Short mmCIF file of C-alpha atoms and ligand atoms in Angstrom, two decimals:
data_model
loop_
_atom_site.label_atom_id
_atom_site.label_comp_id
_atom_site.label_asym_id
_atom_site.label_seq_id
_atom_site.Cartn_x
_atom_site.Cartn_y
_atom_site.Cartn_z
CA UNK A 1 16.66 73.43 27.30
CA UNK A 2 18.99 74.19 30.53
CA UNK A 3 21.78 76.76 29.77
CA UNK A 4 25.01 74.36 30.78
CA UNK A 5 27.46 77.18 30.77
CA UNK A 6 25.87 79.03 33.07
CA UNK A 7 25.68 76.21 35.59
CA UNK A 8 27.84 76.21 38.56
CA UNK A 9 30.35 73.99 38.16
CA UNK A 10 29.78 71.20 40.67
CA UNK A 11 30.38 67.52 39.45
CA UNK A 12 27.06 66.41 40.60
CA UNK A 13 25.23 68.75 38.60
CA UNK A 14 27.10 68.20 35.48
CA UNK A 15 27.11 64.50 35.77
CA UNK A 16 23.71 64.72 36.33
CA UNK A 17 22.85 66.68 33.26
CA UNK A 18 25.34 64.51 31.19
CA UNK A 19 23.46 61.60 32.07
CA UNK A 20 19.94 62.79 31.95
CA UNK A 21 19.97 64.04 28.23
CA UNK A 22 21.47 62.67 25.29
CA UNK A 23 21.45 66.11 23.48
CA UNK A 24 23.66 67.01 27.02
CA UNK A 25 26.03 64.53 26.82
CA UNK A 26 29.24 66.81 27.36
CA UNK A 27 30.49 68.90 30.17
CA UNK A 28 30.18 72.75 29.67
CA UNK A 29 33.14 74.36 27.67
CA UNK A 30 34.54 75.64 30.20
CA UNK A 31 34.53 72.72 32.17
CA UNK A 32 36.20 71.23 29.30
CA UNK A 33 38.68 73.87 29.22
CA UNK A 34 39.53 73.26 32.98
CA UNK A 35 39.97 69.63 32.30
CA UNK A 36 42.17 70.49 29.49
CA UNK A 37 44.53 72.73 31.77
CA UNK A 38 44.74 70.40 34.46
CA UNK A 39 46.48 67.93 32.03
CA UNK A 40 48.78 70.90 30.99
CA UNK A 41 49.75 72.02 34.48
CA UNK A 42 50.05 68.77 35.71
CA UNK A 43 52.72 68.23 33.15
CA UNK A 44 54.60 71.43 33.52
CA UNK A 45 54.55 71.06 37.49
CA UNK A 46 55.88 67.85 37.42
CA UNK A 47 58.71 68.61 35.05
CA UNK A 48 59.66 71.72 37.00
CA UNK A 49 59.73 69.72 40.18
CA UNK A 50 61.84 66.93 38.47
CA UNK A 51 63.76 70.08 36.80
CA UNK A 52 63.86 67.61 33.81
CA UNK A 53 61.32 66.42 31.16
CA UNK A 54 59.25 67.28 28.07
CA UNK A 55 56.67 69.87 29.23
CA UNK A 56 55.51 71.12 25.81
CA UNK A 57 54.26 68.08 24.08
CA UNK A 58 52.03 67.18 26.75
CA UNK A 59 50.48 70.73 26.86
CA UNK A 60 50.08 70.67 22.90
CA UNK A 61 48.10 67.48 22.64
CA UNK A 62 45.95 67.91 25.84
CA UNK A 63 42.77 68.81 24.10
CA UNK A 64 43.18 65.79 21.70
CA UNK A 65 43.83 63.65 24.64
CA UNK A 66 40.92 65.04 26.63
CA UNK A 67 38.69 64.24 23.93
CA UNK A 68 39.76 60.77 23.21
CA UNK A 69 40.13 59.92 26.65
CA UNK A 70 36.91 60.81 27.78
CA UNK A 71 34.56 60.60 25.04
CA UNK A 72 35.94 57.74 23.03
CA UNK A 73 38.68 55.38 24.61
CA UNK A 74 37.25 51.97 25.69
CA UNK A 75 39.06 51.31 28.91
CA UNK A 76 38.57 50.35 32.45
CA UNK A 77 40.91 51.81 34.87
CA UNK A 78 39.93 49.47 37.51
CA UNK A 79 41.44 46.38 34.99
CA UNK A 80 44.07 47.56 32.59
CA UNK A 81 44.42 44.01 31.46
CA UNK A 82 40.74 43.65 30.34
CA UNK A 83 41.19 41.91 26.83
CA UNK A 84 38.75 43.82 24.98
CA UNK A 85 40.04 47.35 26.10
CA UNK A 86 41.01 49.67 23.58
CA UNK A 87 44.89 50.02 23.27
CA UNK A 88 46.72 53.51 23.81
CA UNK A 89 50.26 53.71 22.73
CA UNK A 90 52.12 57.14 23.18
CA UNK A 91 54.64 56.62 20.76
CA UNK A 92 56.33 59.89 21.30
CA UNK A 93 57.59 58.60 24.78
CA UNK A 94 59.07 61.73 25.93
CA UNK A 95 55.79 62.99 26.34
CA UNK A 96 55.33 60.88 29.16
CA UNK A 97 53.39 63.01 31.52
CA UNK A 98 50.52 63.37 29.43
CA UNK A 99 49.79 59.61 29.88
CA UNK A 100 50.94 60.00 33.37
CA UNK A 101 48.29 62.63 33.96
CA UNK A 102 45.76 61.06 32.17
CA UNK A 103 46.17 57.53 34.06
CA UNK A 104 45.99 59.60 37.17
CA UNK A 105 42.95 61.66 36.41
CA UNK A 106 40.80 58.75 34.54
CA UNK A 107 41.19 56.50 37.90
CA UNK A 108 44.23 53.94 37.44
CA UNK A 109 46.40 52.63 40.15
CA UNK A 110 48.81 55.66 39.85
CA UNK A 111 48.76 58.15 42.76
CA UNK A 112 49.66 62.39 42.60
CA UNK A 113 52.34 61.27 44.83
CA UNK A 114 53.71 59.37 41.83
CA UNK A 115 52.94 62.26 39.77
CA UNK A 116 55.17 64.37 42.17
CA UNK A 117 57.97 61.70 42.05
CA UNK A 118 58.11 62.23 38.24
CA UNK A 119 61.54 60.70 36.95
CA UNK A 120 62.77 59.74 40.39
CA UNK A 121 64.51 56.41 41.19
CA UNK A 122 62.21 53.98 41.87
CA UNK A 123 58.98 55.75 41.06
CA UNK A 124 56.19 54.64 38.99
CA UNK A 125 56.91 57.62 36.49
CA UNK A 126 60.27 57.09 34.70
CA UNK A 127 61.11 59.74 32.07
CA UNK A 128 59.55 57.55 29.42
CA UNK A 129 56.80 55.05 30.13
CA UNK A 130 57.61 51.45 30.93
CA UNK A 131 55.28 48.43 30.47
CA UNK A 132 54.81 46.36 33.41
CA UNK A 133 55.76 49.02 35.90
CA UNK A 134 53.03 51.78 35.52
CA UNK A 135 49.31 50.16 35.22
CA UNK A 136 47.72 51.10 32.18
CA UNK A 137 51.04 51.22 30.03
CA UNK A 138 50.70 49.39 27.10
CA UNK A 139 54.08 49.51 25.68
CA UNK A 140 57.45 50.91 26.75
CA UNK A 141 58.38 53.81 24.27
CA UNK A 142 60.96 56.43 24.16
CA UNK A 143 62.90 55.39 21.03
CA UNK A 144 60.99 56.85 18.32
CA UNK A 145 59.09 54.82 15.76
CA UNK A 146 58.78 51.56 18.06
CA UNK A 147 55.62 52.55 19.51
CA UNK A 148 53.78 52.96 16.32
CA UNK A 149 55.39 49.58 14.96
CA UNK A 150 54.35 47.83 18.42
CA UNK A 151 50.81 49.38 18.00
CA UNK A 152 50.49 47.91 14.43
CA UNK A 153 51.22 44.52 15.80
CA UNK A 154 48.65 44.72 18.14
CA UNK A 155 46.02 46.12 15.57
CA UNK A 156 46.97 42.79 14.04
CA UNK A 157 46.45 40.73 16.95
CA UNK A 158 42.72 42.39 17.41
CA UNK A 159 42.04 41.38 13.62
CA UNK A 160 43.37 37.86 14.23
CA UNK A 161 41.59 37.31 17.04
CA UNK A 162 38.41 38.65 15.61
CA UNK A 163 38.37 36.63 12.28
CA UNK A 164 39.35 33.58 14.27
CA UNK A 165 37.04 33.91 17.45
CA UNK A 166 34.04 36.29 16.94
CA UNK A 167 30.47 34.89 16.11
CA UNK A 168 27.45 36.29 14.70
CA UNK A 169 25.96 38.72 17.32
CA UNK A 170 29.03 37.74 19.72
CA UNK A 171 31.76 39.81 19.08
CA UNK A 172 34.16 39.00 22.06
CA UNK A 173 37.11 40.53 20.55
CA UNK A 174 36.18 44.20 18.97
CA UNK A 175 38.47 47.31 20.13
CA UNK A 176 40.53 50.03 18.61
CA UNK A 177 44.25 50.94 18.46
CA UNK A 178 45.02 54.76 18.90
CA UNK A 179 48.36 56.22 18.76
CA UNK A 180 49.96 59.22 19.53
CA UNK A 181 53.15 59.80 17.27
CA UNK A 182 55.26 62.57 16.80
CA UNK A 183 57.56 63.96 14.06
CA UNK A 184 60.42 62.03 15.55
CA UNK A 185 58.37 58.82 15.20
CA UNK A 186 57.35 59.61 11.65
CA UNK A 187 61.00 60.16 10.52
CA UNK A 188 61.89 56.47 11.85
CA UNK A 189 62.35 53.80 9.17
CA UNK A 190 60.71 51.33 11.44
CA UNK A 191 57.34 53.44 11.60
CA UNK A 192 57.39 53.67 7.89
CA UNK A 193 57.69 49.97 7.08
CA UNK A 194 55.13 48.99 9.75
CA UNK A 195 52.80 51.52 8.29
CA UNK A 196 53.05 50.09 4.82
CA UNK A 197 52.21 46.85 6.17
CA UNK A 198 49.23 48.20 8.26
CA UNK A 199 47.95 50.01 4.95
CA UNK A 200 48.58 46.74 2.93
CA UNK A 201 46.40 44.72 5.65
CA UNK A 202 43.60 47.49 5.70
CA UNK A 203 43.67 47.57 9.42
CA UNK A 204 40.66 49.79 9.97
CA UNK A 205 40.64 49.65 13.71
CA UNK A 206 43.94 51.30 13.86
CA UNK A 207 44.09 55.36 14.38
CA UNK A 208 47.37 57.13 14.64
CA UNK A 209 47.26 60.76 15.27
CA UNK A 210 49.99 62.63 14.00
CA UNK A 211 51.42 65.53 16.40
CA UNK A 212 52.08 68.04 13.63
CA UNK A 213 53.47 70.69 15.85
CA UNK A 214 56.39 71.73 13.20
CA UNK A 215 58.97 71.55 16.06
CA UNK A 216 61.50 68.71 16.83
CA UNK A 217 64.47 68.72 18.87
CA UNK A 218 66.56 71.06 17.05
CA UNK A 219 64.00 73.55 15.83
CA UNK A 220 61.75 73.88 13.47
CA UNK A 221 61.08 71.11 11.06
CA UNK A 222 62.11 73.24 8.12
CA UNK A 223 65.14 72.22 9.04
CA UNK A 224 65.13 68.70 8.92
CA UNK A 225 61.79 67.07 7.98
CA UNK A 226 60.24 68.68 4.90
CA UNK A 227 58.15 65.59 3.46
CA UNK A 228 54.54 65.50 2.71
CA UNK A 229 53.74 63.11 5.81
CA UNK A 230 50.25 62.96 4.50
CA UNK A 231 50.82 62.30 1.32
CA UNK A 232 53.20 59.32 2.21
CA UNK A 233 50.85 57.62 4.22
CA UNK A 234 48.25 57.97 1.09
CA UNK A 235 50.40 55.98 -0.73
CA UNK A 236 50.66 53.62 1.89
CA UNK A 237 46.86 53.05 1.54
CA UNK A 238 45.90 54.78 4.38
CA UNK A 239 42.59 56.89 5.14
CA UNK A 240 44.21 60.38 5.79
CA UNK A 241 42.62 63.38 7.70
CA UNK A 242 43.61 66.79 8.96
CA UNK A 243 42.53 68.62 12.01
CA UNK A 244 43.70 72.38 11.30
CA UNK A 245 43.11 73.52 14.95
CA UNK A 246 44.51 71.16 17.74
CA UNK A 247 42.71 73.47 20.35
CA UNK A 248 39.13 72.69 18.34
CA UNK A 249 37.42 69.95 20.30
CA UNK A 250 34.53 70.22 17.92
CA UNK A 251 37.16 69.43 14.63
CA UNK A 252 38.67 66.92 16.98
CA UNK A 253 35.52 65.17 17.62
CA UNK A 254 34.34 65.09 13.86
CA UNK A 255 37.79 63.50 13.06
CA UNK A 256 37.76 60.69 15.76
CA UNK A 257 34.10 59.88 14.30
CA UNK A 258 35.18 59.76 10.96
CA UNK A 259 38.26 57.67 11.47
CA UNK A 260 36.26 55.30 13.70
CA UNK A 261 33.64 55.22 10.62
CA UNK A 262 36.37 54.22 8.41
CA UNK A 263 36.68 50.11 8.65
CA UNK A 264 38.57 49.20 5.35
CA UNK A 265 41.78 51.28 6.22
CA UNK A 266 43.85 52.66 8.97
CA UNK A 267 43.31 56.53 9.81
CA UNK A 268 46.25 58.96 9.98
CA UNK A 269 44.91 61.98 11.33
CA UNK A 270 47.33 65.02 11.00
CA UNK A 271 46.65 67.19 14.19
CA UNK A 272 47.99 70.67 13.71
CA UNK A 273 48.93 71.65 17.42
CA UNK A 274 51.20 73.81 19.23
CA UNK A 275 54.09 72.64 21.37
CA UNK A 276 53.96 74.36 25.08
CA UNK A 277 50.39 75.70 24.00
CA UNK A 278 50.04 78.67 26.30
CA UNK A 279 53.33 79.88 27.19
CA UNK A 280 54.16 83.30 26.15
CA UNK A 281 57.57 82.78 25.63
CA UNK A 282 58.41 79.10 24.65
CA UNK A 283 54.98 78.21 22.74
CA UNK A 284 56.09 76.94 19.23
CA UNK A 285 59.85 76.48 20.10
CA UNK A 286 62.20 73.61 21.00
CA UNK A 287 62.97 75.01 24.21
CA UNK A 288 60.01 73.51 25.35
CA UNK A 289 60.93 70.43 24.20
CA UNK A 290 63.44 68.78 26.44
CA UNK A 291 63.59 71.35 29.28
CA UNK A 292 61.40 72.80 32.09
CA UNK A 293 59.61 76.04 31.34
CA UNK A 294 61.02 77.69 34.57
CA UNK A 295 59.08 78.70 37.60
CA UNK A 296 58.64 82.18 36.26
CA UNK A 297 57.37 80.79 32.53
CA UNK A 298 55.25 78.28 34.40
CA UNK A 299 53.75 81.02 36.35
CA UNK A 300 53.11 83.18 33.33
CA UNK A 301 51.91 80.42 31.48
CA UNK A 302 49.05 79.49 34.07
CA UNK A 303 48.19 83.35 34.12
CA UNK A 304 47.91 83.34 30.40
CA UNK A 305 45.68 80.02 30.54
CA UNK A 306 43.22 81.69 32.82
CA UNK A 307 44.35 78.87 35.52
CA UNK A 308 43.61 80.18 38.98
CA UNK A 309 45.43 78.03 41.22
CA UNK A 310 48.44 78.87 43.13
CA UNK A 311 49.39 75.50 44.26
CA UNK A 312 51.36 73.43 42.09
CA UNK A 313 49.71 70.08 41.41
CA UNK A 314 46.52 71.50 41.98
CA UNK A 315 43.41 69.06 40.54
CA UNK A 316 40.14 70.99 40.62
CA UNK A 317 37.26 68.72 42.22
CA UNK A 318 34.94 69.21 38.93
CA UNK A 319 37.81 68.48 36.73
CA UNK A 320 38.59 65.11 38.65
CA UNK A 321 34.63 64.17 38.72
CA UNK A 322 34.88 64.50 34.41
CA UNK A 323 37.90 62.45 34.35
CA UNK A 324 36.81 59.79 36.72
CA UNK A 325 33.58 58.85 35.05
CA UNK A 326 35.95 56.45 33.11
CA UNK A 327 35.90 54.49 36.36
CA UNK A 328 32.29 53.62 36.06
CA UNK A 329 31.95 53.45 32.22
CA UNK A 330 34.84 51.25 32.13
CA UNK A 331 33.42 48.84 34.55
CA UNK A 332 29.90 48.70 33.40
CA UNK A 333 31.92 48.12 29.35
CA UNK A 334 33.59 45.39 30.89
CA UNK A 335 30.33 43.82 32.93
CA UNK A 336 28.70 43.77 29.26
CA UNK A 337 31.95 42.14 27.73
CA UNK A 338 31.92 39.43 30.25
CA UNK A 339 27.99 38.76 29.77
CA UNK A 340 28.74 38.64 25.93
CA UNK A 341 31.61 36.05 26.70
CA UNK A 342 29.24 34.02 29.11
CA UNK A 343 26.84 33.64 26.06
CA UNK A 344 29.79 33.05 23.85
CA UNK A 345 30.99 30.05 26.10
CA UNK A 346 27.96 28.18 26.26
CA UNK A 347 27.39 28.46 22.83
CA UNK A 348 30.92 27.59 22.06
CA UNK A 349 32.53 26.05 24.86
CA UNK A 350 35.79 24.70 22.70
CA UNK A 351 36.25 27.90 21.06
CA UNK A 352 35.90 29.65 24.41
CA UNK A 353 38.53 27.46 25.82
CA UNK A 354 40.64 28.01 22.92
CA UNK A 355 40.64 31.76 23.12
CA UNK A 356 41.09 31.48 26.95
CA UNK A 357 44.60 29.52 25.90
CA UNK A 358 45.58 32.13 23.60
CA UNK A 359 44.86 35.04 25.68
CA UNK A 360 46.80 33.84 28.54
CA UNK A 361 50.06 33.14 26.61
CA UNK A 362 49.98 29.42 26.62
CA UNK A 363 51.33 27.25 23.73
CA UNK A 364 49.01 24.47 22.72
CA UNK A 365 49.78 20.88 23.97
CA UNK A 366 52.21 18.78 21.52
CA UNK A 367 52.77 21.95 19.44
CA UNK A 368 56.68 20.76 19.31
CA UNK A 369 55.55 17.77 17.60
CA UNK A 370 54.86 19.66 14.53
CA UNK A 371 58.38 20.15 14.12
CA UNK A 372 60.10 19.09 10.58
CA UNK A 373 63.21 17.22 11.45
CA UNK A 374 66.18 17.59 9.16
CA UNK A 375 69.02 15.28 8.28
CA UNK A 376 72.65 16.01 9.67
CA UNK A 377 74.61 17.11 6.45
CA UNK A 378 71.61 17.42 4.59
CA UNK A 379 71.87 20.67 2.16
CA UNK A 380 69.22 23.20 2.45
CA UNK A 381 69.08 27.19 2.89
CA UNK A 382 68.88 28.07 6.20
CA UNK A 383 65.98 30.28 4.86
CA UNK A 384 64.03 27.48 3.64
CA UNK A 385 64.73 25.49 6.84
CA UNK A 386 63.19 28.30 8.63
CA UNK A 387 60.32 28.31 6.49
CA UNK A 388 59.69 24.86 6.69
CA UNK A 389 59.84 25.15 10.80
CA UNK A 390 57.23 28.26 10.35
CA UNK A 391 54.65 26.72 8.42
CA UNK A 392 54.59 23.53 10.37
CA UNK A 393 54.26 25.94 13.43
CA UNK A 394 51.82 28.15 12.00
CA UNK A 395 49.46 24.89 12.01
CA UNK A 396 49.84 23.98 15.53
CA UNK A 397 49.91 27.53 16.97
CA UNK A 398 47.48 29.65 14.79
CA UNK A 399 48.14 32.82 16.67
CA UNK A 400 51.80 32.87 15.53
CA UNK A 401 52.56 36.05 13.44
CA UNK A 402 56.05 35.46 11.53
CA UNK A 403 57.96 35.35 8.15
CA UNK A 404 61.10 34.93 6.42
C1 TPP B 1 65.22 56.79 17.66
C2 TPP B 1 65.52 57.80 18.55
N1 TPP B 1 66.27 58.68 17.96
C3 TPP B 1 66.37 59.79 18.66
C4 TPP B 1 65.68 59.87 20.07
C5 TPP B 1 66.02 61.23 20.81
N2 TPP B 1 65.22 62.23 20.63
C6 TPP B 1 63.87 62.37 21.71
S1 TPP B 1 62.69 63.07 21.29
C7 TPP B 1 63.28 63.74 19.58
C8 TPP B 1 62.67 64.42 18.55
C9 TPP B 1 61.83 65.02 19.04
O1 TPP B 1 60.98 66.01 18.14
P1 TPP B 1 59.53 65.34 18.03
O2 TPP B 1 59.31 64.10 17.77
O3 TPP B 1 58.87 66.07 16.89
O4 TPP B 1 58.96 65.83 19.46
P2 TPP B 1 58.27 67.00 19.92
O5 TPP B 1 59.48 67.92 20.00
O6 TPP B 1 57.57 67.73 19.01
O7 TPP B 1 57.85 66.79 20.78
C10 TPP B 1 64.60 63.03 19.48
C11 TPP B 1 65.36 63.13 18.34
C12 TPP B 1 64.84 59.01 20.23
N3 TPP B 1 64.39 59.18 21.32
N4 TPP B 1 64.73 58.07 19.67
MG1 MG B 2 56.92 67.63 17.01
#
């Protein structure tokens, strides 16, 4: 066994050690920390440069994001539209710099210059993430509660596609939906309603991480939000886990493994994090929620975290190499999937064509022929008319989701 911790932090050494031996699949601990601090410092620096934004939440969530994105998330930075990618939704959209840092570091088409233009007019890095503007952003978020509700819709879509199209030994649709949600997300009614439905449907491939940082915009959650979130999700029928220390990578790892092993229920992982982790004067305070830390505090935080670089926006090469492994791994995963799809299409050509139609969002030919017609003047509750129309459409358009 080699002692990885004593190896020089060279990307080629780390990558080879990682690849060569299953027992050494992880970068050494100090390289993990360097990667995590790279996320934290990018967030601090971008918010400082913009002189607005939310630095604290990306800093608290950085270890969880690092473990999830480098060890578990199935995604291809080279093709953000790959249909069988895992979905990642940052419901707490105010923490957008966390997502932009991850997208840049793992190799999406989002340059460091765009990170430096955080919150500037015309940039790809607006204050809150916008789908369609920034490659890799799955859902526009910012209005709290909405991201988690959208993600539940995505998990429903995965389940419907998998049940309809997968065939034995040929899973063309098989991916997880991961969400980061904050206290504010948990306060919103839309999140509760959607989560209740997710529990009822038993969406086993949905994993929501609750950023339990005890802080909201106005101060401590003690002021406004004392409910037992975990008990509420248990009541919805969710599988509920806790990570007591959001900086403990092994504890995070175990929780993710346990969440993925649960296939019958969605999982909520309440992760105790610390907003603005590492900031000597702003950690665990609402001051780190919606304003820059300040030049002096940024310097003090970097010192405190053991960050050796003076220059803002520094990305150490060895850290970048760890994140960028996503490019090769993602391309390989998508190639494997394309192979599966090829075999699937040979064995099931009609189903494959139908899957293609659904994925491209086209309606089936003649879909409107199924609609009922009603006589003018006929007395009928609009609810019943709507129900009749939806039921007719559901036969012609099986991917339709709706209700009255
Ligand atoms: C529906 C909605 N109401 C209000 C806001 C304004 N807002 C932005 S963040 C926030 C709360 C912040 O607390 P938390 O969600 O715990 O985030 P943290 O400070 O821990 O990052 C609020 C009220 C919003 N974005 N969406
Ligand atoms: Mg909070």
